[in-house]
Short mmCIF file of C-alpha atoms in Angstrom, two decimals:
data_model
loop_
_atom_site.label_atom_id
_atom_site.label_comp_id
_atom_site.label_asym_id
_atom_site.label_seq_id
_atom_site.Cartn_x
_atom_site.Cartn_y
_atom_site.Cartn_z
CA VAL A 264 4.74 -7.57 15.72
CA PRO A 265 4.97 -4.28 14.64
CA GLY A 266 7.85 -2.09 16.89
CA ALA A 267 8.62 -5.20 18.59
CA CYS A 268 12.13 -3.68 19.62
CA LEU A 269 10.45 -0.79 21.54
CA HIS A 270 8.32 -3.19 24.29
CA SER A 271 11.79 -3.70 25.78
CA ASP A 272 13.46 -1.58 28.17
CA VAL A 273 17.57 -0.67 27.24
CA LYS A 274 19.64 -2.17 30.37
CA ASP A 275 22.97 -0.48 29.63
CA ILE A 276 23.55 2.99 28.53
CA VAL A 277 23.22 3.08 24.58
CA TYR A 278 23.66 6.12 22.69
CA VAL A 279 22.72 6.49 18.97
CA VAL A 280 23.63 9.45 16.43
CA VAL A 281 21.26 11.05 14.48
CA ASP A 282 22.35 13.32 11.11
CA GLY A 283 21.31 15.16 8.22
CA ALA A 284 17.43 15.21 7.02
CA LEU A 285 16.73 12.88 9.92
CA VAL A 286 17.34 15.51 12.36
CA GLU A 287 14.92 17.75 10.77
CA ILE A 288 12.30 14.66 11.12
CA LEU A 289 13.10 14.56 14.43
CA VAL A 290 12.39 18.03 15.43
CA ARG A 291 9.61 18.18 13.69
CA SER A 292 8.34 15.20 15.73
CA ASN A 293 9.09 16.94 18.97
CA SER A 294 10.59 20.52 18.79
CA LYS A 295 12.38 19.99 22.17
CA TYR A 296 14.78 18.15 20.10
CA LYS A 297 15.68 21.66 18.52
CA GLN A 298 17.73 22.75 21.35
CA TYR A 299 20.11 19.56 21.16
CA ILE A 300 21.42 19.97 17.89
CA HIS A 301 24.85 20.05 16.90
CA LYS A 302 26.56 20.89 13.88
CA THR A 303 29.89 19.60 12.46
CA LYS A 304 32.77 21.59 11.17
CA ASP A 305 31.22 21.36 7.57
CA GLY A 306 27.80 22.50 9.23
CA LYS A 307 25.92 18.88 9.24
CA PRO A 308 23.76 18.68 11.98
CA LEU A 309 23.69 16.29 14.69
CA VAL A 310 21.63 15.17 17.75
CA PHE A 311 23.09 12.63 20.08
CA LEU A 312 20.42 10.12 21.88
CA GLY A 313 20.55 8.05 24.83
CA LEU A 314 17.90 5.34 24.38
CA CYS A 315 15.33 4.35 26.86
CA LYS A 316 13.85 1.39 24.97
CA ALA A 317 15.50 -1.13 22.43
CA LEU A 318 15.86 0.28 18.82
CA TYR A 319 15.55 -1.86 15.73
CA GLY A 320 19.14 -1.83 14.15
CA THR A 321 21.13 -1.46 17.38
CA ILE A 322 23.57 -4.38 18.52
CA THR A 323 21.15 -5.59 21.46
CA ALA A 324 17.73 -5.20 20.13
CA ALA A 325 16.91 -8.49 18.89
CA ARG A 326 18.78 -10.21 21.95
CA LEU A 327 16.29 -8.01 23.94
CA PHE A 328 13.03 -8.73 22.20
CA TRP A 329 14.01 -12.16 22.05
CA GLU A 330 14.07 -12.32 26.06
CA ASN A 331 11.18 -10.25 26.21
CA LEU A 332 9.24 -12.84 23.92
CA THR A 333 11.04 -15.85 25.49
CA GLY A 334 9.45 -14.65 28.98
CA LYS A 335 5.88 -14.17 27.58
CA LEU A 336 5.67 -17.75 25.88
CA GLU A 337 7.50 -19.51 29.20
CA LYS A 338 4.57 -17.60 31.37
CA ILE A 339 1.75 -20.23 29.35
CA GLY A 340 3.85 -23.08 29.51
CA PHE A 341 5.89 -22.87 26.23
CA LYS A 342 9.40 -24.35 26.31
CA LEU A 343 12.37 -23.92 24.27
CA ASN A 344 14.05 -26.10 21.70
CA PRO A 345 16.68 -27.27 23.03
CA TYR A 346 18.52 -26.85 19.68
CA ASP A 347 17.45 -24.11 18.36
CA ASP A 348 16.68 -20.90 20.81
CA CYS A 349 13.96 -19.09 18.66
CA VAL A 350 12.03 -22.49 18.55
CA ALA A 351 9.36 -22.60 21.22
CA ASN A 352 7.05 -25.66 21.86
CA LYS A 353 4.04 -27.00 24.04
CA GLU A 354 1.33 -29.63 24.18
CA ILE A 355 -2.05 -27.84 24.09
CA ASP A 356 -4.85 -30.64 23.65
CA GLY A 357 -2.83 -33.52 23.03
CA SER A 358 -0.94 -31.79 20.14
CA GLN A 359 2.37 -29.81 19.38
CA CYS A 360 1.84 -26.08 19.32
CA THR A 361 4.79 -24.75 17.87
CA ILE A 362 6.47 -21.26 17.26
CA ILE A 363 9.40 -20.05 15.37
CA TRP A 364 10.18 -16.71 15.09
CA HIS A 365 13.33 -14.49 13.11
CA VAL A 366 13.61 -10.99 14.77
CA ASP A 367 9.93 -9.88 14.86
CA ASP A 368 8.54 -12.24 12.62
CA LEU A 369 6.80 -15.26 13.82
CA LYS A 370 4.78 -18.64 12.88
CA ILE A 371 2.33 -19.91 14.85
CA SER A 372 1.20 -23.64 14.15
CA HIS A 373 -1.53 -26.27 15.50
CA LYS A 374 -3.97 -28.69 14.32
CA ASP A 375 -6.77 -26.94 15.60
CA GLU A 376 -6.86 -23.12 14.17
CA GLN A 377 -8.39 -21.98 17.92
CA VAL A 378 -5.40 -22.99 19.69
CA VAL A 379 -3.60 -20.38 16.94
CA MET A 380 -6.20 -17.93 18.03
CA ASN A 381 -5.82 -18.17 21.36
CA VAL A 382 -2.03 -17.87 21.43
CA LEU A 383 -2.40 -14.63 19.03
CA LYS A 384 -4.93 -13.08 21.35
CA TYR A 385 -2.34 -13.56 24.35
CA LEU A 386 0.60 -11.91 22.16
CA GLU A 387 -1.75 -9.12 21.11
CA ASP A 388 -2.61 -8.57 25.05
CA CYS A 389 1.29 -8.42 25.30
CA TYR A 390 1.95 -6.72 22.24
CA GLY A 391 -0.81 -4.60 20.72
CA LYS A 392 -2.44 -5.22 17.44
CA LEU A 393 -0.45 -8.13 15.48
CA SER A 394 -0.19 -8.00 11.61
CA VAL A 395 -1.55 -11.72 11.09
CA THR A 396 -1.82 -13.80 8.02
CA LEU A 397 -3.87 -17.03 8.44
CA GLY A 398 -4.34 -19.87 5.92
CA ASN A 399 -2.05 -22.23 3.57
CA ASN A 400 0.20 -19.58 1.78
CA HIS A 401 2.66 -16.73 3.75
CA THR A 402 5.55 -15.00 3.01
CA TYR A 403 8.32 -15.61 5.61
CA ILE A 404 11.78 -13.75 5.22
CA GLY A 405 11.40 -13.44 1.57
CA MET A 406 10.10 -16.81 1.18
CA ASN A 407 6.62 -17.44 -0.28
CA ILE A 408 5.50 -20.59 1.25
CA GLU A 409 2.50 -22.81 -0.07
CA TYR A 410 1.22 -25.50 2.11
CA ILE A 411 -0.31 -28.38 0.07
CA GLY A 412 -1.71 -31.34 2.35
CA LYS A 413 1.85 -32.92 3.69
CA LYS A 414 4.15 -31.18 1.50
CA VAL A 415 5.24 -27.46 1.47
CA LYS A 416 6.47 -25.47 -1.66
CA ILE A 417 8.92 -22.77 -0.95
CA SER A 418 9.09 -20.36 -3.78
CA MET A 419 11.51 -17.24 -4.31
CA LYS A 420 10.72 -15.98 -7.63
CA HIS A 421 10.94 -12.21 -6.70
CA TYR A 422 14.74 -12.44 -5.80
CA LEU A 423 15.76 -14.69 -8.86
CA GLU A 424 13.71 -12.14 -10.95
CA GLU A 425 15.61 -9.04 -9.19
CA ALA A 426 18.68 -11.21 -9.89
CA ILE A 427 17.85 -11.30 -13.94
CA ASP A 428 16.94 -7.55 -13.96
CA ALA A 429 20.21 -6.55 -12.31
CA PHE A 430 22.11 -8.26 -14.67
CA PRO A 431 23.24 -5.91 -17.65
CA ASP A 432 23.65 -8.75 -21.24
CA GLN A 433 21.30 -10.28 -22.52
CA LEU A 434 19.78 -13.71 -21.45
CA GLU A 435 19.32 -15.53 -24.30
CA THR A 436 21.05 -18.98 -24.09
CA ASP A 437 18.75 -22.29 -22.64
CA VAL A 438 20.55 -24.38 -20.49
CA ASN A 439 19.95 -27.46 -18.00
CA THR A 440 22.23 -27.21 -15.26
CA PRO A 441 23.36 -24.49 -13.44
CA ALA A 442 27.19 -24.87 -13.93
CA ALA A 443 29.59 -26.78 -16.54
CA SER A 444 32.38 -29.02 -15.87
CA TYR A 445 34.71 -26.01 -15.92
CA ILE A 446 33.36 -24.14 -13.20
CA PHE A 447 36.44 -24.09 -10.95
CA ASP A 448 38.69 -23.55 -13.22
CA VAL A 449 40.76 -20.40 -13.08
CA ASN A 450 42.97 -18.93 -15.35
CA PRO A 451 45.15 -16.45 -13.74
CA ASN A 452 46.07 -14.48 -16.86
CA SER A 453 42.17 -13.74 -17.47
CA GLU A 454 41.43 -10.27 -17.86
CA LYS A 455 39.66 -8.36 -14.90
CA LEU A 456 36.33 -6.93 -14.80
CA PRO A 457 36.24 -3.23 -14.64
CA GLU A 458 34.71 -1.94 -10.94
CA PHE A 459 30.95 -1.63 -11.77
CA LYS A 460 30.87 -4.76 -13.71
CA ARG A 461 32.61 -6.25 -10.59
CA GLN A 462 30.06 -4.55 -8.29
CA ILE A 463 27.17 -5.63 -10.31
CA LEU A 464 28.40 -9.41 -9.85
CA HIS A 465 29.27 -8.83 -6.21
CA SER A 466 25.39 -7.88 -5.69
CA ILE A 467 24.28 -10.58 -7.80
CA VAL A 468 25.86 -13.18 -6.09
CA ALA A 469 25.40 -11.81 -2.60
CA LYS A 470 21.41 -12.12 -3.47
CA LEU A 471 21.22 -15.40 -4.99
CA LEU A 472 23.29 -16.91 -2.18
CA TYR A 473 20.44 -16.22 0.19
CA VAL A 474 18.00 -17.82 -2.24
CA ALA A 475 20.57 -20.66 -2.62
CA THR A 476 20.23 -21.34 1.38
CA LYS A 477 16.61 -20.95 1.30
CA GLY A 478 14.77 -22.07 -1.45
CA ARG A 479 16.77 -22.97 -4.66
CA PRO A 480 19.40 -25.67 -3.29
CA ASP A 481 20.35 -26.64 -7.04
CA ILE A 482 21.93 -23.16 -7.79
CA TYR A 483 24.24 -23.46 -4.43
CA LEU A 484 27.54 -24.92 -6.12
CA PRO A 485 28.35 -22.30 -8.52
CA ILE A 486 27.11 -19.67 -5.83
CA ALA A 487 29.40 -21.32 -3.41
CA PHE A 488 32.42 -20.64 -6.10
CA LEU A 489 31.61 -17.61 -7.19
CA THR A 490 31.27 -15.95 -3.68
CA SER A 491 34.99 -16.60 -3.49
CA ARG A 492 35.47 -14.55 -6.48
CA VAL A 493 33.68 -11.32 -6.05
CA SER A 494 36.52 -9.47 -4.89
CA CYS A 495 38.58 -10.60 -8.10
CA ALA A 496 36.05 -11.39 -10.77
CA ASP A 497 37.37 -11.76 -14.26
CA VAL A 498 35.42 -12.16 -17.41
CA ASP A 499 35.39 -16.12 -16.96
CA ASP A 500 33.53 -15.35 -13.65
CA TRP A 501 31.17 -13.14 -15.81
CA LYS A 502 30.50 -15.94 -18.05
CA LYS A 503 29.84 -18.46 -15.55
CA LEU A 504 27.43 -16.03 -13.70
CA THR A 505 25.84 -15.58 -17.08
CA ARG A 506 25.24 -19.20 -17.50
CA LEU A 507 23.57 -19.44 -13.96
CA LEU A 508 21.33 -16.76 -14.94
CA ASN A 509 20.65 -18.23 -17.91
CA TYR A 510 19.90 -21.83 -16.10
CA ILE A 511 17.46 -19.64 -13.75
CA ARG A 512 15.65 -17.77 -16.31
CA CYS A 513 14.99 -21.34 -17.77
CA THR A 514 13.52 -22.59 -14.24
CA ILE A 515 12.18 -19.52 -13.31
CA ASP A 516 9.12 -21.35 -11.71
CA LEU A 517 10.92 -24.16 -9.93
CA LYS A 518 9.49 -24.25 -6.49
CA LEU A 519 11.65 -25.89 -3.55
CA THR A 520 8.98 -29.41 -2.45
CA LEU A 521 9.38 -30.72 0.97
CA SER A 522 7.69 -33.71 2.88
CA ALA A 523 8.49 -36.20 5.48
CA ASN A 524 8.13 -40.16 4.97
CA ASP A 525 9.18 -40.33 8.82
CA MET A 526 10.42 -37.88 11.10
CA THR A 527 12.83 -40.29 12.94
CA LEU A 528 15.03 -41.03 10.08
CA THR A 529 16.84 -38.56 8.38
CA LYS A 530 18.95 -39.44 4.99
CA TRP A 531 22.25 -37.41 4.28
CA TRP A 532 24.38 -37.47 1.40
CA VAL A 533 28.07 -36.29 1.67
CA ASP A 534 30.86 -36.23 -1.26
CA ALA A 535 33.82 -34.41 -1.90
CA ALA A 536 35.37 -33.59 -5.32
CA TYR A 537 39.34 -33.84 -4.59
CA GLY A 538 41.53 -30.65 -5.25
CA VAL A 539 39.47 -29.05 -7.76
CA ARG A 540 39.88 -25.59 -6.62
CA ASP A 541 42.66 -23.23 -8.13
CA ASP A 542 44.69 -23.54 -4.47
CA GLY A 543 44.59 -27.24 -4.31
CA LYS A 544 41.76 -27.52 -1.96
CA SER A 545 38.71 -29.97 -2.09
CA GLN A 546 34.89 -28.80 -2.50
CA THR A 547 32.48 -30.64 -0.15
CA GLY A 548 28.78 -30.87 -0.99
CA CYS A 549 25.72 -32.17 1.53
CA SER A 550 22.44 -32.63 1.38
CA MET A 551 19.54 -33.74 4.11
CA THR A 552 16.22 -35.13 3.49
CA PHE A 553 13.54 -36.92 5.78
CA GLY A 554 11.71 -38.48 2.60
CA TYR A 555 10.94 -36.04 -0.42
CA GLY A 556 13.11 -32.67 -1.14
CA THR A 557 16.39 -31.66 0.49
CA LEU A 558 16.08 -29.90 3.76
CA ASN A 559 19.55 -29.03 4.41
CA ASN A 560 22.26 -28.26 2.02
CA LYS A 561 25.64 -27.06 2.03
CA SER A 562 28.51 -26.64 -0.83
CA THR A 563 32.02 -25.48 0.73
CA LYS A 564 35.52 -25.60 -0.07
CA GLN A 565 37.38 -27.38 2.56
CA LYS A 566 39.57 -25.46 5.06
CA ILE A 567 42.70 -27.82 4.53
CA ASN A 568 44.62 -28.92 1.31
CA ALA A 569 44.47 -32.78 1.77
CA LYS A 570 46.80 -35.43 -0.12
CA SER A 571 43.95 -37.48 -0.92
#
């Protein structure tokens, strides 16, 4: 939905500050703002604005658009999923039509394409021309999604390539696991990374954390460890990141493939590694599936120390 937030009126008083080069752009768009320019002690121009419409990036904007969208969907009979307020369902022609969304990106599905087109027509009447992609291939919040029969394949190759490109060292070693058995070992006497390297490690780990939660659960464990090391990273952490990136390089085309044998049956695998963290805490891991591919994954340090 282009300009989604601008479809909602601001309920409370919200001010934003436009500064620097943006002031010049604002004045070029409407010269009346010139009279409201203030300057700081060092000469930096500022304009204070009170919002009439929701503005993307402000605290309340996403909530206001959510209220706007849900109101319009409920008018035509959609009901919000009780477990997720960004999922709406409606029975149409004997089959479920599902709409899910993340901020202003919507995914609409139904077995009959005409039903989808009718929903799109209604939304375009509400919001104006939409940016629409139809078919079995979609890009959604960074995931390349491909539907093949009753399976869906998720790829985030471009994120992985960006992580590899951001790493300054040569990646040449072929490895078949994302981490070695010493992943949790921490040497307090290990040399700390220089600040520029620490920042590189932090940036790459943050990028890969998003990938791990969406499309590559196989890298979740080393990422779970490295996220706890980004502020105090040492040369050993750099080596562990190097190994992980070598593994990613070797498996760059690996896709997460999901399907369901029985939507009424979920299977969970849960286990823990006792006392493996340097502070004596344990590591818990879990995976959930409907039959093929893990849909929900987690690898996290336990919050308390356990005796056994």
